[in-house]
GROMACS .gro file of C-alpha atoms in nm:
model
  220
    1UNK     CA    1  -0.783  -4.257  -1.902
    2UNK     CA    2  -0.485  -4.138  -1.644
    3UNK     CA    3  -0.721  -4.198  -1.274
    4UNK     CA    4  -0.733  -3.923  -1.018
    5UNK     CA    5  -0.564  -4.003  -0.713
    6UNK     CA    6  -0.404  -3.878  -0.364
    7UNK     CA    7  -0.189  -3.894  -0.079
    8UNK     CA    8  -0.235  -3.697   0.231
    9UNK     CA    9  -0.054  -3.728   0.580
   10UNK     CA   10  -0.297  -3.545   0.856
   11UNK     CA   11  -0.152  -3.452   1.206
   12UNK     CA   12  -0.269  -3.345   1.448
   13UNK     CA   13  -0.244  -3.403   1.851
   14UNK     CA   14  -0.488  -3.610   1.902
   15UNK     CA   15  -0.427  -3.807   1.561
   16UNK     CA   16  -0.224  -3.921   1.284
   17UNK     CA   17  -0.375  -4.036   0.971
   18UNK     CA   18  -0.254  -4.123   0.650
   19UNK     CA   19  -0.500  -4.124   0.327
   20UNK     CA   20  -0.387  -4.300   0.006
   21UNK     CA   21  -0.714  -4.279  -0.295
   22UNK     CA   22  -0.800  -4.383  -0.643
   23UNK     CA   23  -1.098  -4.259  -0.811
   24UNK     CA   24  -1.250  -4.460  -1.007
   25UNK     CA   25  -1.035  -4.769  -0.885
   26UNK     CA   26  -1.195  -5.178  -0.800
   27UNK     CA   27  -1.255  -5.056  -0.510
   28UNK     CA   28  -1.018  -5.208  -0.322
   29UNK     CA   29  -0.956  -5.114   0.038
   30UNK     CA   30  -0.673  -5.102   0.305
   31UNK     CA   31  -0.853  -4.944   0.639
   32UNK     CA   32  -0.692  -4.964   0.980
   33UNK     CA   33  -0.841  -4.728   1.247
   34UNK     CA   34  -0.840  -4.883   1.557
   35UNK     CA   35  -1.254  -4.889   1.550
   36UNK     CA   36  -1.331  -5.246   1.363
   37UNK     CA   37  -1.666  -5.163   1.299
   38UNK     CA   38  -1.561  -4.788   1.131
   39UNK     CA   39  -1.284  -5.029   0.958
   40UNK     CA   40  -1.622  -5.214   0.820
   41UNK     CA   41  -1.743  -4.915   0.661
   42UNK     CA   42  -1.474  -4.743   0.487
   43UNK     CA   43  -1.385  -5.107   0.338
   44UNK     CA   44  -1.761  -5.125   0.226
   45UNK     CA   45  -1.791  -4.761   0.106
   46UNK     CA   46  -1.453  -4.813  -0.101
   47UNK     CA   47  -1.638  -5.153  -0.281
   48UNK     CA   48  -1.974  -5.002  -0.347
   49UNK     CA   49  -1.816  -4.642  -0.523
   50UNK     CA   50  -1.593  -4.789  -0.703
   51UNK     CA   51  -1.213  -4.658  -0.526
   52UNK     CA   52  -0.934  -4.781  -0.405
   53UNK     CA   53  -0.877  -4.617  -0.029
   54UNK     CA   54  -0.558  -4.736   0.196
   55UNK     CA   55  -0.594  -4.537   0.536
   56UNK     CA   56  -0.489  -4.532   0.825
   57UNK     CA   57  -0.543  -4.379   1.192
   58UNK     CA   58  -0.378  -4.388   1.551
   59UNK     CA   59  -0.576  -4.212   1.709
   60UNK     CA   60  -0.665  -4.078   2.080
   61UNK     CA   61  -0.913  -4.396   2.130
   62UNK     CA   62  -0.793  -4.387   2.523
   63UNK     CA   63  -1.040  -4.040   2.514
   64UNK     CA   64  -1.325  -4.172   2.284
   65UNK     CA   65  -1.374  -4.240   1.964
   66UNK     CA   66  -1.499  -3.870   1.849
   67UNK     CA   67  -1.140  -3.735   1.748
   68UNK     CA   68  -1.106  -4.092   1.509
   69UNK     CA   69  -1.408  -4.059   1.311
   70UNK     CA   70  -1.384  -3.691   1.268
   71UNK     CA   71  -1.065  -3.648   1.175
   72UNK     CA   72  -1.079  -3.959   0.883
   73UNK     CA   73  -1.411  -3.803   0.777
   74UNK     CA   74  -1.185  -3.493   0.715
   75UNK     CA   75  -0.846  -3.648   0.641
   76UNK     CA   76  -1.081  -3.847   0.321
   77UNK     CA   77  -1.219  -3.507   0.233
   78UNK     CA   78  -0.878  -3.397   0.174
   79UNK     CA   79  -0.818  -3.647  -0.023
   80UNK     CA   80  -1.081  -3.595  -0.308
   81UNK     CA   81  -1.036  -3.220  -0.345
   82UNK     CA   82  -0.699  -3.321  -0.385
   83UNK     CA   83  -0.804  -3.632  -0.628
   84UNK     CA   84  -1.056  -3.404  -0.847
   85UNK     CA   85  -0.872  -3.142  -0.861
   86UNK     CA   86  -1.003  -2.830  -1.067
   87UNK     CA   87  -1.314  -3.096  -1.150
   88UNK     CA   88  -1.349  -3.053  -1.497
   89UNK     CA   89  -1.556  -3.288  -1.697
   90UNK     CA   90  -1.713  -3.457  -1.382
   91UNK     CA   91  -2.092  -3.471  -1.336
   92UNK     CA   92  -2.062  -3.305  -0.972
   93UNK     CA   93  -2.397  -3.409  -0.868
   94UNK     CA   94  -2.454  -3.767  -0.695
   95UNK     CA   95  -2.682  -3.963  -0.894
   96UNK     CA   96  -2.758  -4.293  -0.745
   97UNK     CA   97  -3.041  -4.434  -0.764
   98UNK     CA   98  -3.394  -4.534  -0.754
   99UNK     CA   99  -3.588  -4.876  -0.701
  100UNK     CA  100  -3.827  -4.744  -0.938
  101UNK     CA  101  -3.607  -4.515  -1.230
  102UNK     CA  102  -3.260  -4.585  -1.205
  103UNK     CA  103  -3.247  -4.204  -1.381
  104UNK     CA  104  -3.331  -4.022  -1.115
  105UNK     CA  105  -3.117  -3.764  -0.902
  106UNK     CA  106  -3.071  -3.983  -0.575
  107UNK     CA  107  -2.901  -4.227  -0.391
  108UNK     CA  108  -3.140  -4.438  -0.190
  109UNK     CA  109  -2.995  -4.834  -0.056
  110UNK     CA  110  -3.207  -5.032   0.156
  111UNK     CA  111  -3.041  -5.235   0.450
  112UNK     CA  112  -3.332  -5.484   0.514
  113UNK     CA  113  -3.602  -5.272   0.721
  114UNK     CA  114  -3.342  -4.961   0.679
  115UNK     CA  115  -3.391  -4.681   0.371
  116UNK     CA  116  -3.167  -4.415   0.342
  117UNK     CA  117  -3.075  -4.174   0.070
  118UNK     CA  118  -2.813  -3.936   0.002
  119UNK     CA  119  -2.695  -3.684  -0.245
  120UNK     CA  120  -2.380  -3.491  -0.316
  121UNK     CA  121  -2.267  -3.192  -0.501
  122UNK     CA  122  -1.922  -3.106  -0.553
  123UNK     CA  123  -1.990  -2.721  -0.542
  124UNK     CA  124  -1.774  -2.620  -0.350
  125UNK     CA  125  -1.981  -2.511  -0.101
  126UNK     CA  126  -1.943  -2.745   0.247
  127UNK     CA  127  -2.317  -2.820   0.381
  128UNK     CA  128  -2.377  -3.093   0.530
  129UNK     CA  129  -2.806  -3.242   0.566
  130UNK     CA  130  -2.883  -3.446   0.826
  131UNK     CA  131  -3.216  -3.562   0.848
  132UNK     CA  132  -3.466  -3.834   0.990
  133UNK     CA  133  -3.140  -3.971   1.313
  134UNK     CA  134  -3.243  -3.650   1.570
  135UNK     CA  135  -3.436  -3.887   1.799
  136UNK     CA  136  -3.111  -4.220   1.777
  137UNK     CA  137  -2.797  -3.887   1.720
  138UNK     CA  138  -2.801  -3.855   2.078
  139UNK     CA  139  -2.974  -4.175   2.223
  140UNK     CA  140  -2.838  -4.329   2.567
  141UNK     CA  141  -2.597  -4.714   2.543
  142UNK     CA  142  -2.750  -4.927   2.746
  143UNK     CA  143  -2.429  -5.152   2.868
  144UNK     CA  144  -2.645  -5.476   2.799
  145UNK     CA  145  -2.583  -5.281   2.405
  146UNK     CA  146  -2.248  -5.181   2.459
  147UNK     CA  147  -2.221  -5.526   2.545
  148UNK     CA  148  -2.444  -5.624   2.237
  149UNK     CA  149  -2.209  -5.561   1.934
  150UNK     CA  150  -1.964  -5.275   1.835
  151UNK     CA  151  -2.280  -5.129   1.618
  152UNK     CA  152  -2.440  -5.032   1.929
  153UNK     CA  153  -2.122  -4.844   2.083
  154UNK     CA  154  -2.095  -4.672   1.728
  155UNK     CA  155  -2.314  -4.365   1.843
  156UNK     CA  156  -2.512  -4.205   1.573
  157UNK     CA  157  -2.380  -3.869   1.632
  158UNK     CA  158  -2.011  -4.090   1.563
  159UNK     CA  159  -2.165  -4.092   1.209
  160UNK     CA  160  -2.289  -3.763   1.164
  161UNK     CA  161  -1.910  -3.630   1.283
  162UNK     CA  162  -1.757  -3.845   1.026
  163UNK     CA  163  -2.001  -3.697   0.754
  164UNK     CA  164  -1.973  -3.314   0.855
  165UNK     CA  165  -1.599  -3.350   0.910
  166UNK     CA  166  -1.569  -3.449   0.472
  167UNK     CA  167  -1.818  -3.213   0.371
  168UNK     CA  168  -1.594  -2.980   0.531
  169UNK     CA  169  -1.303  -3.073   0.426
  170UNK     CA  170  -1.446  -3.175  -0.008
  171UNK     CA  171  -1.600  -2.876  -0.001
  172UNK     CA  172  -1.951  -3.000  -0.106
  173UNK     CA  173  -2.292  -3.035  -0.006
  174UNK     CA  174  -2.363  -3.338   0.172
  175UNK     CA  175  -2.725  -3.428   0.236
  176UNK     CA  176  -2.813  -3.765   0.404
  177UNK     CA  177  -3.114  -3.909   0.534
  178UNK     CA  178  -3.286  -4.177   0.720
  179UNK     CA  179  -3.574  -4.227   0.558
  180UNK     CA  180  -3.667  -4.487   0.835
  181UNK     CA  181  -3.549  -4.794   1.001
  182UNK     CA  182  -3.357  -4.862   1.321
  183UNK     CA  183  -3.119  -5.139   1.399
  184UNK     CA  184  -2.814  -5.001   1.463
  185UNK     CA  185  -2.563  -5.173   1.242
  186UNK     CA  186  -2.821  -5.149   0.964
  187UNK     CA  187  -2.910  -4.782   0.968
  188UNK     CA  188  -2.482  -4.683   0.967
  189UNK     CA  189  -2.486  -4.891   0.704
  190UNK     CA  190  -2.716  -4.795   0.494
  191UNK     CA  191  -2.556  -4.442   0.502
  192UNK     CA  192  -2.240  -4.534   0.402
  193UNK     CA  193  -2.350  -4.730   0.116
  194UNK     CA  194  -2.592  -4.467  -0.008
  195UNK     CA  195  -2.299  -4.214   0.067
  196UNK     CA  196  -2.067  -4.481  -0.148
  197UNK     CA  197  -2.337  -4.449  -0.416
  198UNK     CA  198  -2.395  -4.099  -0.471
  199UNK     CA  199  -1.984  -4.040  -0.449
  200UNK     CA  200  -1.941  -4.312  -0.737
  201UNK     CA  201  -2.160  -4.079  -0.950
  202UNK     CA  202  -2.076  -3.747  -0.869
  203UNK     CA  203  -1.723  -3.801  -0.924
  204UNK     CA  204  -1.732  -4.014  -1.278
  205UNK     CA  205  -1.651  -3.840  -1.591
  206UNK     CA  206  -1.929  -3.720  -1.833
  207UNK     CA  207  -1.776  -3.727  -2.195
  208UNK     CA  208  -1.997  -3.464  -2.336
  209UNK     CA  209  -1.862  -3.187  -2.083
  210UNK     CA  210  -1.477  -3.338  -2.125
  211UNK     CA  211  -1.235  -3.104  -2.012
  212UNK     CA  212  -1.462  -2.813  -1.929
  213UNK     CA  213  -1.635  -2.718  -1.562
  214UNK     CA  214  -1.929  -2.862  -1.456
  215UNK     CA  215  -2.042  -2.480  -1.364
  216UNK     CA  216  -2.159  -2.130  -1.489
  217UNK     CA  217  -1.931  -1.968  -1.237
  218UNK     CA  218  -1.606  -2.024  -1.423
  219UNK     CA  219  -1.448  -2.242  -1.093
  220UNK     CA  220  -1.580  -2.512  -0.839
   0.00000   0.00000   0.00000
């Protein structure tokens, strides 16, 4: 069956981003954003969503990381919109797994002391729900934490900007929640992995509705 693929070039005064995406690939990734920790998150997204992703970004990192992270989310969302097309035959809703029941409609992913949940609907309507991270989103990063590792310097608010950009451009409902956890690397990684699993399932073809739209409206 033909893989769904897209190539996007997004250029602004702040960033230049090239994306190549293959939905239903093998999980291969080639990422270069200039932010090593963010590169790591996108590589593991590709791996766990089982999609091939090439992404290159030249951004104004001399200002800060905000434009690069947000615009990468937008460019990736645009690639999904192009690759999914009319969305005929897809499951549409992101149903990952629950530790006690693999048939429930949510993607729960643990990362040591953290547990994150993601649910997605490629509905054609952009909306982000971001729960459980308000206390962390704008927490002041100390000088010691910045020197500790890249994940501490990668503010939680930046992760939100990525997911907001993706939801807007992919025109999807995206619900992300940190159920519990506090270690910076683990929090962000568990969110990206839950996102990957939900996206994986939502984009899979459902043989029961082959060639048909998963909606009663006639259009997504």
